[in-house]
Coordinates of C-alpha atoms in Angstrom, one line a residue:
N146 CA 49.1 -47.6 34.0
T147 CA 46.9 -45.5 31.2
I148 CA 48.8 -44.6 28.3
M149 CA 48.2 -41.0 27.9
Y150 CA 50.5 -40.0 25.7
L151 CA 51.4 -42.1 22.1
L152 CA 53.8 -40.4 19.3
E153 CA 55.5 -41.7 16.6
S154 CA 58.7 -40.7 15.5
P155 CA 58.2 -38.1 12.5
H156 CA 62.0 -39.2 11.6
E157 CA 62.7 -43.0 11.8
K158 CA 59.9 -45.8 11.2
G159 CA 58.7 -48.0 14.2
V160 CA 60.1 -45.6 16.9
L161 CA 57.2 -44.5 19.1
W162 CA 57.1 -43.0 22.7
A163 CA 54.7 -43.5 25.1
G164 CA 53.9 -41.8 28.2
T165 CA 51.4 -42.8 31.0
D166 CA 49.4 -41.5 34.2
D167 CA 51.6 -42.8 36.4
G168 CA 54.7 -40.7 35.6
L169 CA 56.5 -43.3 33.3
V170 CA 58.1 -42.6 29.7
H171 CA 58.9 -45.9 27.3
L172 CA 60.3 -46.1 23.9
T173 CA 60.4 -48.8 21.1
K174 CA 62.6 -48.5 18.4
D175 CA 61.1 -51.7 16.5
G176 CA 57.6 -50.9 16.2
G177 CA 56.4 -52.3 19.7
A178 CA 58.0 -55.5 19.7
N179 CA 60.5 -54.2 22.9
W180 CA 60.0 -51.3 24.7
S181 CA 62.4 -49.7 27.3
N182 CA 61.5 -47.7 30.4
V183 CA 63.2 -44.3 29.7
T184 CA 61.8 -42.8 33.0
P185 CA 64.2 -39.7 34.0
A186 CA 65.8 -40.7 37.2
G187 CA 64.2 -39.7 40.3
L188 CA 60.8 -38.3 38.4
A189 CA 57.9 -38.4 41.0
E190 CA 54.5 -39.8 40.1
G191 CA 52.8 -38.0 37.6
I192 CA 50.8 -37.5 34.4
I193 CA 53.2 -37.8 31.3
N194 CA 50.6 -35.1 29.5
S195 CA 53.1 -34.4 26.2
I196 CA 55.6 -35.9 24.5
E197 CA 57.4 -33.5 21.8
I198 CA 60.1 -35.2 19.2
S199 CA 62.3 -32.1 18.1
P200 CA 61.7 -32.0 13.8
H201 CA 65.4 -31.2 13.9
D202 CA 67.0 -34.4 15.7
P203 CA 65.3 -37.8 16.3
A204 CA 67.1 -38.6 19.4
T205 CA 65.9 -35.2 20.9
A206 CA 62.5 -35.2 22.9
Y207 CA 60.9 -33.1 25.5
I208 CA 58.1 -33.8 27.8
A209 CA 55.9 -32.0 30.2
V210 CA 54.9 -33.8 33.1
M211 CA 51.7 -32.9 35.7
R212 CA 51.5 -33.4 39.3
Y213 CA 48.4 -31.4 40.2
K214 CA 46.2 -34.3 41.6
F215 CA 49.1 -34.5 44.0
L216 CA 48.5 -30.9 45.0
D217 CA 51.8 -30.2 43.4
L218 CA 51.5 -26.9 41.0
S219 CA 55.0 -26.9 39.9
P220 CA 56.3 -26.9 36.5
Y221 CA 57.9 -30.3 34.9
I222 CA 59.4 -30.2 31.9
Y223 CA 62.3 -32.5 30.6
K224 CA 64.6 -32.5 27.7
T225 CA 66.7 -35.5 26.4
T226 CA 69.2 -35.8 23.9
N227 CA 70.0 -39.5 23.6
Y228 CA 66.6 -41.3 23.4
G229 CA 65.9 -41.2 26.7
A230 CA 69.2 -42.4 28.3
S231 CA 69.2 -39.3 30.0
W232 CA 67.3 -36.3 30.9
T233 CA 67.5 -32.6 32.0
K234 CA 65.0 -30.7 34.0
I235 CA 64.3 -26.9 31.7
T236 CA 62.1 -24.8 33.9
N237 CA 64.1 -21.6 34.6
G238 CA 62.0 -18.8 34.4
I239 CA 58.3 -20.2 34.7
T240 CA 57.9 -18.8 38.5
D241 CA 54.3 -17.9 38.8
P242 CA 52.7 -19.9 41.2
H243 CA 49.9 -22.6 40.2
T244 CA 52.2 -22.7 36.7
F245 CA 52.5 -26.1 35.7
V246 CA 53.1 -27.1 32.5
R247 CA 50.4 -28.9 30.2
V248 CA 52.4 -29.3 27.0
V249 CA 55.7 -28.5 25.1
R250 CA 56.6 -27.7 21.5
E251 CA 59.9 -26.9 19.4
D252 CA 59.5 -24.6 16.6
H253 CA 59.7 -26.6 13.3
K254 CA 62.0 -24.0 11.7
R255 CA 64.4 -22.7 14.3
K256 CA 65.9 -25.5 16.6
G257 CA 65.8 -24.4 20.4
L258 CA 62.9 -22.3 20.1
L259 CA 60.4 -23.8 22.2
Y260 CA 56.2 -22.8 23.0
A261 CA 55.4 -24.0 26.6
G262 CA 51.9 -24.0 27.3
T263 CA 50.7 -24.0 31.0
E264 CA 47.7 -24.2 33.6
T265 CA 47.7 -19.8 33.5
G266 CA 49.2 -19.5 30.1
L267 CA 51.7 -19.2 27.2
Y268 CA 55.6 -19.3 27.6
I269 CA 58.6 -19.0 25.0
S270 CA 62.1 -19.9 25.3
F271 CA 64.6 -19.1 22.8
D272 CA 67.8 -20.8 24.1
D273 CA 66.1 -24.5 24.5
G274 CA 64.9 -24.5 27.7
Q275 CA 67.5 -22.5 29.4
N276 CA 65.4 -20.0 30.0
W277 CA 61.7 -19.2 29.4
Q278 CA 59.6 -16.2 29.7
S279 CA 56.1 -15.4 29.8
F280 CA 54.7 -14.6 26.1
Q281 CA 50.6 -14.1 26.9
L282 CA 50.2 -11.0 24.6
N283 CA 46.4 -10.9 24.5
L284 CA 45.8 -14.2 25.3
P285 CA 43.2 -14.6 28.5
V286 CA 44.8 -15.8 31.7
V287 CA 43.6 -19.7 31.0
A288 CA 44.8 -23.3 30.9
I289 CA 46.7 -24.4 27.6
N290 CA 45.7 -27.8 26.5
D291 CA 47.5 -28.1 23.3
L292 CA 49.7 -26.4 20.8
T293 CA 50.6 -26.7 17.2
I294 CA 52.2 -24.8 14.5
Q295 CA 50.2 -24.5 11.3
D296 CA 51.0 -22.6 8.3
N297 CA 53.7 -20.9 10.2
D298 CA 51.1 -19.5 12.6
L299 CA 50.8 -20.7 16.4
V300 CA 47.5 -22.3 17.5
V301 CA 46.8 -22.5 21.1
A302 CA 43.8 -24.7 22.2
T303 CA 42.7 -23.7 25.6
A304 CA 40.2 -24.9 28.2
G305 CA 36.9 -23.5 27.8
R306 CA 38.6 -19.9 26.0
S307 CA 38.6 -21.2 22.2
F308 CA 41.4 -21.0 19.6
W309 CA 43.9 -18.6 19.5
I310 CA 46.4 -18.1 16.6
L311 CA 49.6 -16.1 16.7
D312 CA 49.6 -15.2 12.9
D313 CA 53.0 -15.8 11.2
V314 CA 55.8 -16.4 13.8
S315 CA 58.2 -15.5 11.5
S316 CA 59.8 -12.8 13.7
L317 CA 60.2 -14.9 16.7
Q318 CA 61.8 -17.4 14.2
S319 CA 64.6 -14.9 13.0
V320 CA 65.2 -13.3 16.5
P321 CA 69.2 -13.0 17.1
Q322 CA 70.5 -13.9 20.3
G323 CA 71.6 -10.5 22.3
T324 CA 70.8 -7.0 20.9
I325 CA 68.4 -7.0 18.0
P326 CA 69.4 -4.3 15.3
F327 CA 66.9 -2.6 13.2
T328 CA 65.1 -5.6 11.2
L329 CA 63.0 -6.5 8.9
V330 CA 61.6 -9.9 8.9
K331 CA 61.0 -11.6 5.6
P332 CA 57.6 -12.6 5.9
K333 CA 55.8 -15.8 4.9
D334 CA 54.6 -16.5 1.2
S335 CA 50.8 -15.3 1.2
Y336 CA 47.7 -16.2 -0.8
L337 CA 46.2 -13.7 -2.7
L338 CA 42.6 -14.0 -0.8
F339 CA 40.1 -11.6 -0.7
G340 CA 38.3 -10.2 2.4
G341 CA 39.5 -11.8 6.0
S342 CA 38.5 -9.7 8.9
A343 CA 36.9 -6.1 9.6
S344 CA 39.2 -3.6 10.9
K345 CA 37.2 -3.3 14.0
P346 CA 36.6 -7.1 15.9
V347 CA 33.4 -7.9 17.0
P348 CA 33.3 -9.3 20.3
G349 CA 32.4 -12.8 20.8
L350 CA 33.7 -13.5 17.1
G351 CA 36.8 -15.2 16.3
Q352 CA 39.1 -13.1 13.7
N353 CA 40.3 -14.2 10.2
P354 CA 43.7 -13.1 9.6
K355 CA 43.6 -9.6 7.6
Q356 CA 44.0 -9.3 3.9
G357 CA 47.4 -8.9 2.6
V358 CA 51.1 -9.6 3.5
T359 CA 51.7 -9.7 7.2
L360 CA 54.7 -7.8 7.7
D361 CA 57.0 -7.6 11.0
Y362 CA 59.7 -5.5 11.8
Y363 CA 62.1 -4.4 14.7
I364 CA 62.9 -0.3 15.6
D365 CA 65.9 -0.2 18.0
K366 CA 64.9 3.2 18.9
E367 CA 62.2 5.8 19.2
A368 CA 61.2 7.3 16.2
D369 CA 60.0 10.5 17.5
S370 CA 60.5 12.9 14.7
L371 CA 62.2 10.4 12.7
D372 CA 60.8 9.1 9.3
L373 CA 59.6 5.3 8.8
T374 CA 58.9 4.7 5.3
L375 CA 58.1 1.5 3.7
D376 CA 58.2 0.8 -0.1
I377 CA 56.7 -2.5 -2.0
L378 CA 58.0 -2.8 -5.0
S379 CA 57.5 -5.0 -8.5
E380 CA 60.3 -5.4 -10.8
G381 CA 62.4 -2.6 -9.3
Q382 CA 58.9 0.2 -9.5
V383 CA 57.5 1.2 -6.6
I384 CA 53.7 0.9 -6.6
R385 CA 52.9 1.4 -2.9
T386 CA 54.3 3.8 -0.3
Y387 CA 53.4 3.9 3.7
T388 CA 54.9 6.2 6.3
N389 CA 54.6 6.7 9.9
K390 CA 53.2 10.3 9.7
A391 CA 50.1 11.2 9.0
S392 CA 49.6 13.2 5.8
K393 CA 49.2 17.0 6.8
D394 CA 47.6 17.8 3.0
F395 CA 44.9 15.0 3.2
K396 CA 41.7 15.7 2.5
S397 CA 38.4 13.8 2.3
W398 CA 34.8 14.4 1.9
P399 CA 31.8 12.0 1.1
G400 CA 32.6 9.8 -2.0
G401 CA 36.3 10.6 -1.3
P402 CA 39.8 9.1 -1.0
S403 CA 39.5 7.4 2.3
K404 CA 42.5 8.3 4.9
P405 CA 45.6 6.4 4.2
A406 CA 47.4 3.9 6.6
V407 CA 49.7 4.9 8.9
L408 CA 53.0 2.4 9.8
P409 CA 53.1 1.7 13.6
A410 CA 57.1 3.0 14.5
K411 CA 57.1 2.3 18.4
K412 CA 60.3 1.1 19.9
G413 CA 61.0 -3.1 19.7
F414 CA 58.7 -5.2 17.1
N415 CA 56.0 -3.6 14.7
R416 CA 53.3 -5.4 12.8
F417 CA 51.9 -4.1 9.6
T418 CA 49.9 -5.5 6.7
W419 CA 50.1 -4.8 3.2
N420 CA 46.6 -5.1 1.8
F421 CA 47.7 -6.3 -1.7
R422 CA 47.0 -3.4 -3.3
R423 CA 48.9 -0.4 -5.3
N424 CA 49.2 3.2 -4.3
A425 CA 45.7 5.0 -4.0
L426 CA 44.0 7.0 -7.1
P427 CA 44.5 11.2 -7.1
A428 CA 41.3 12.5 -6.7
V429 CA 39.9 16.0 -7.6
D430 CA 38.3 17.8 -4.7
K431 CA 35.1 17.5 -3.2
V432 CA 34.5 15.4 -6.2
F433 CA 31.7 12.5 -5.1
V434 CA 32.7 9.3 -6.8
Y435 CA 30.5 6.0 -5.8
G436 CA 33.4 3.5 -5.9
S437 CA 37.0 3.1 -4.4
Y438 CA 39.9 5.1 -5.2
A439 CA 41.9 2.6 -3.7
G440 CA 44.8 1.1 -6.2
S441 CA 44.1 -2.5 -7.4
R442 CA 45.0 -5.6 -6.0
V443 CA 48.5 -7.2 -7.5
G444 CA 48.8 -10.5 -9.1
P445 CA 51.0 -13.5 -8.1
G446 CA 54.6 -12.7 -8.3
T447 CA 57.3 -11.8 -5.9
Y448 CA 57.7 -8.7 -4.5
Q449 CA 60.5 -6.5 -3.2
I450 CA 60.1 -5.0 0.6
R451 CA 62.3 -1.9 1.5
L452 CA 62.1 -0.4 4.9
T453 CA 63.6 2.7 5.6
F454 CA 64.7 4.3 8.9
D455 CA 67.0 7.3 10.1
G456 CA 69.2 6.3 7.2
A457 CA 69.2 2.7 7.7
V458 CA 67.6 0.2 5.0
A459 CA 66.4 -3.1 5.1
E460 CA 65.1 -5.4 2.3
T461 CA 63.7 -8.4 2.0
D462 CA 61.0 -10.2 -0.7
V463 CA 57.6 -11.9 -0.3
T464 CA 55.9 -14.3 -2.9
V465 CA 52.4 -13.7 -3.3
L466 CA 50.5 -16.9 -4.3
P467 CA 47.5 -17.4 -6.7
N468 CA 44.5 -18.1 -4.7
P469 CA 43.9 -22.1 -4.6
K470 CA 40.5 -21.9 -5.0
I471 CA 40.4 -20.5 -8.6
M472 CA 41.4 -22.4 -11.2
S473 CA 42.8 -19.6 -13.7
S474 CA 45.8 -19.5 -15.4
E475 CA 48.9 -17.2 -15.1
G476 CA 48.3 -15.5 -18.4
E477 CA 44.6 -14.4 -17.1
Y478 CA 46.4 -13.0 -14.1
D479 CA 48.6 -11.1 -16.1
H480 CA 46.1 -10.0 -18.7
Q481 CA 44.3 -8.8 -15.7
Q482 CA 47.2 -6.8 -14.6
E483 CA 47.6 -5.2 -18.1
T484 CA 43.9 -3.9 -17.9
L485 CA 44.1 -2.8 -14.2
A486 CA 47.2 -0.9 -15.5
R487 CA 45.3 1.0 -18.2
I488 CA 42.6 1.6 -16.7
E489 CA 44.1 3.1 -13.3
S490 CA 46.2 5.2 -16.0
T491 CA 43.6 6.5 -17.7
I492 CA 41.7 7.7 -14.5
K493 CA 44.9 9.4 -13.1
S494 CA 45.3 11.0 -16.3
I495 CA 41.7 12.5 -15.9
H496 CA 41.8 13.6 -12.7
E497 CA 45.5 15.0 -13.0
S498 CA 44.4 16.6 -15.9
V499 CA 41.0 18.2 -14.7
N500 CA 43.3 19.3 -11.1
Q501 CA 45.2 21.0 -13.9
M502 CA 42.6 22.8 -15.4
R503 CA 40.9 23.6 -12.3
S504 CA 44.5 25.5 -11.3
A505 CA 44.1 27.0 -14.3
K506 CA 40.8 28.3 -13.8
T507 CA 41.8 29.8 -10.3
Q508 CA 44.5 32.0 -12.0
L509 CA 42.0 33.1 -14.7
K510 CA 39.8 34.3 -11.6
T511 CA 42.2 36.0 -9.6
Y512 CA 43.3 38.4 -12.6
A513 CA 39.6 38.8 -13.3
K514 CA 39.1 40.2 -10.1
L515 CA 42.5 42.3 -9.6
L516 CA 41.9 43.7 -13.4
K517 CA 37.9 44.5 -12.9
G518 CA 37.0 47.9 -14.1
Q519 CA 40.7 48.4 -15.8
E520 CA 39.5 49.5 -19.3
N521 CA 42.8 48.3 -21.0
A522 CA 42.5 44.9 -19.9
K523 CA 38.9 44.5 -21.3
D524 CA 39.7 42.2 -24.2
L525 CA 41.5 40.1 -21.4
L526 CA 38.7 39.8 -19.4
D527 CA 36.6 38.6 -22.2
K528 CA 39.3 36.0 -23.4
G529 CA 39.4 34.6 -19.4
K530 CA 35.6 34.3 -19.2
E531 CA 35.5 32.4 -22.4
L532 CA 38.5 30.2 -21.9
T533 CA 36.7 29.6 -18.3
K534 CA 33.8 28.7 -19.8
R535 CA 35.4 26.3 -22.1
I536 CA 37.3 24.6 -19.2
D537 CA 33.9 24.0 -17.4
T538 CA 32.3 22.3 -20.7
W539 CA 35.3 20.2 -21.0
E540 CA 35.3 19.2 -17.3
E541 CA 31.8 18.5 -17.1
N542 CA 31.9 15.4 -19.6
L543 CA 34.8 14.3 -17.1
I544 CA 33.6 14.3 -13.7
Q545 CA 30.1 14.8 -12.3
P546 CA 30.4 17.7 -9.4
K547 CA 26.5 17.3 -8.8
Q548 CA 26.5 14.1 -6.9
K549 CA 26.9 14.4 -3.2
T550 CA 25.5 10.9 -2.5
F551 CA 25.2 7.6 -4.0
Q552 CA 21.6 8.5 -4.6
D553 CA 22.4 11.4 -6.6
V554 CA 23.3 9.2 -9.6
I555 CA 19.6 8.6 -10.7
N556 CA 19.1 12.5 -11.2
Y557 CA 23.1 13.5 -12.5
H558 CA 24.4 10.3 -14.4
N559 CA 27.8 9.4 -14.1
Q560 CA 30.7 10.7 -16.2
L561 CA 33.6 9.5 -17.7
N562 CA 36.0 9.1 -14.4
A563 CA 33.2 7.2 -12.3
E564 CA 32.7 5.3 -15.2
L565 CA 36.1 4.1 -15.4
M566 CA 36.7 3.9 -11.7
N567 CA 33.6 1.2 -11.8
L568 CA 34.8 -0.7 -14.6
K569 CA 38.3 -1.1 -12.4
N570 CA 36.2 -2.3 -9.1
Y571 CA 34.7 -4.9 -11.8
V572 CA 37.9 -5.8 -13.0
D573 CA 39.3 -6.1 -10.0
A574 CA 38.0 -9.5 -8.9
P575 CA 38.9 -12.6 -7.4
E576 CA 38.4 -14.2 -10.9
P577 CA 41.0 -12.6 -12.9
K578 CA 39.5 -13.8 -16.3
V579 CA 38.6 -10.4 -17.9
T580 CA 35.1 -10.5 -19.8
Q581 CA 34.3 -9.5 -23.1
G582 CA 32.0 -7.0 -21.6
A583 CA 34.9 -5.7 -19.9
E584 CA 37.0 -5.3 -22.6
D585 CA 34.2 -3.8 -25.0
R586 CA 33.4 -1.2 -22.2
L587 CA 37.2 -0.1 -21.7
K588 CA 38.0 -0.1 -25.4
D589 CA 34.6 2.4 -25.6
L590 CA 35.5 4.4 -22.5
L591 CA 38.9 5.2 -23.7
S592 CA 38.0 6.3 -26.8
Q593 CA 36.1 8.7 -25.0
W594 CA 39.3 9.8 -23.0
N595 CA 41.1 10.2 -26.2
T596 CA 38.6 12.9 -27.5
F597 CA 38.5 14.7 -24.7
D598 CA 42.3 14.7 -23.9
Q599 CA 43.0 16.1 -27.6
E600 CA 40.2 18.6 -26.6
R601 CA 42.4 19.5 -23.8
K602 CA 45.4 19.8 -25.5
S603 CA 43.9 22.4 -28.3
I604 CA 42.8 24.3 -24.9
V605 CA 46.1 24.5 -23.3
E606 CA 48.4 24.4 -26.7
T607 CA 45.7 27.2 -28.6
E608 CA 43.4 29.2 -26.2
M609 CA 45.6 29.4 -23.1
Q610 CA 48.7 30.5 -25.5
E611 CA 46.3 33.0 -27.0
Y612 CA 45.2 34.4 -23.7
N613 CA 49.3 34.6 -22.9
A614 CA 50.0 36.4 -25.4
L615 CA 47.4 38.8 -24.7
F616 CA 48.2 38.9 -21.4
K617 CA 51.9 39.6 -22.1
S618 CA 51.2 42.5 -24.7
L619 CA 49.1 44.5 -22.0
D620 CA 52.3 44.8 -19.9
I621 CA 50.2 44.0 -17.0
P622 CA 52.8 44.1 -13.7
A623 CA 53.4 40.9 -11.5
I624 CA 51.8 42.3 -8.6
V625 CA 48.4 44.3 -9.2
L626 CA 46.7 45.7 -6.3
P627 CA 43.0 45.7 -6.3
E628 CA 40.7 48.8 -6.6
K629 CA 39.8 50.2 -3.6
N630 CA 35.9 50.5 -2.5

């Protein structure tokens, strides 16, 4: 005679459903002035533990009934589509022993997508309860007391094993009936929040969602040697690329770039998080920088997502929303992005220029070794030494190769590239407003780079041309055999 569950319809004012601990279901359509007994015919005494009114149809409801007090551990889920005038039992597929049902919920976006919390775990149905299947994933074997969907995440309340959250059920909401093709699921809108959980879970601690946009995709065959590529685009331009293959050319060192993330590519559903960042910056081999080579974070806006696999292309988009805790204008975000673009473009130019010059030095040293001792090449060798020294002096203004750890900055001060990378990290902050100090510092650093870039052009267009002209005048063969010892 105790009311265990009382629920007001989200569709109609004055419509309430009530379930009691003796197995009765009652309905009122006039705010409680009059009640009707709408208990399923033949339902044995038990606890009406939950009532779910369909978010898609005011006449449809689901109830979960428990009879464990009568030593009956069977599942009982009933559905009505006519305000309780008739009911259908829907438990096909819930066959594990001791799996009585505590709660059932319908997805708020996809009609007929049901979630059931039982004494031993979670079940799911894609066909309005006609067929159920276990949906345990990494949940412990535990009683589920309640279920809800919040911000398109499925939240599970357990009996003694804490709360569990399945982030973004968009993939479940979009699963077609029958064979699933190669599919990229449209992700939910994502807030520009920084932080999130660490990459390695800490035992005993809950995990926040990862920072970024969570992407779900379905691959209909084993990837094996096939390439899977994910591109993030802004206004038609690719700003981030991931693949399922680890780069064979990737190298790192203390103070160097981090290993690129690799796309999961198993047959079936896969999940990956884009961390809001653009492509990583190019590095200079073995140069320590106390900073991050990671690309800057994007600002609020709409971004295109393109997934390519075995000749097939799947596309969608995602909206990145501003952090609701930060009161900033669209103009401030735009200016932050423009500033970051200028900084990153300059760092990229510096590192690519240094790498080009290092390639030139390598060639100069190679010819110096091959032509050593040849009298007709003396002027060329002297010119090569002079040019190498000139490049070294230029390079020392841009990078600091003597730094090997973060403490070395005490003895060997940062050069232009590190100053720009530190400024990038400062500007790439949750608060988008670019300070006047950052503006002034960037102006100063860009002026320095302009001077050194002009010097680079002079080396390339004048001194290297002089070396090349002298080399050509000597008519040195393309293949030079070194002298025997």
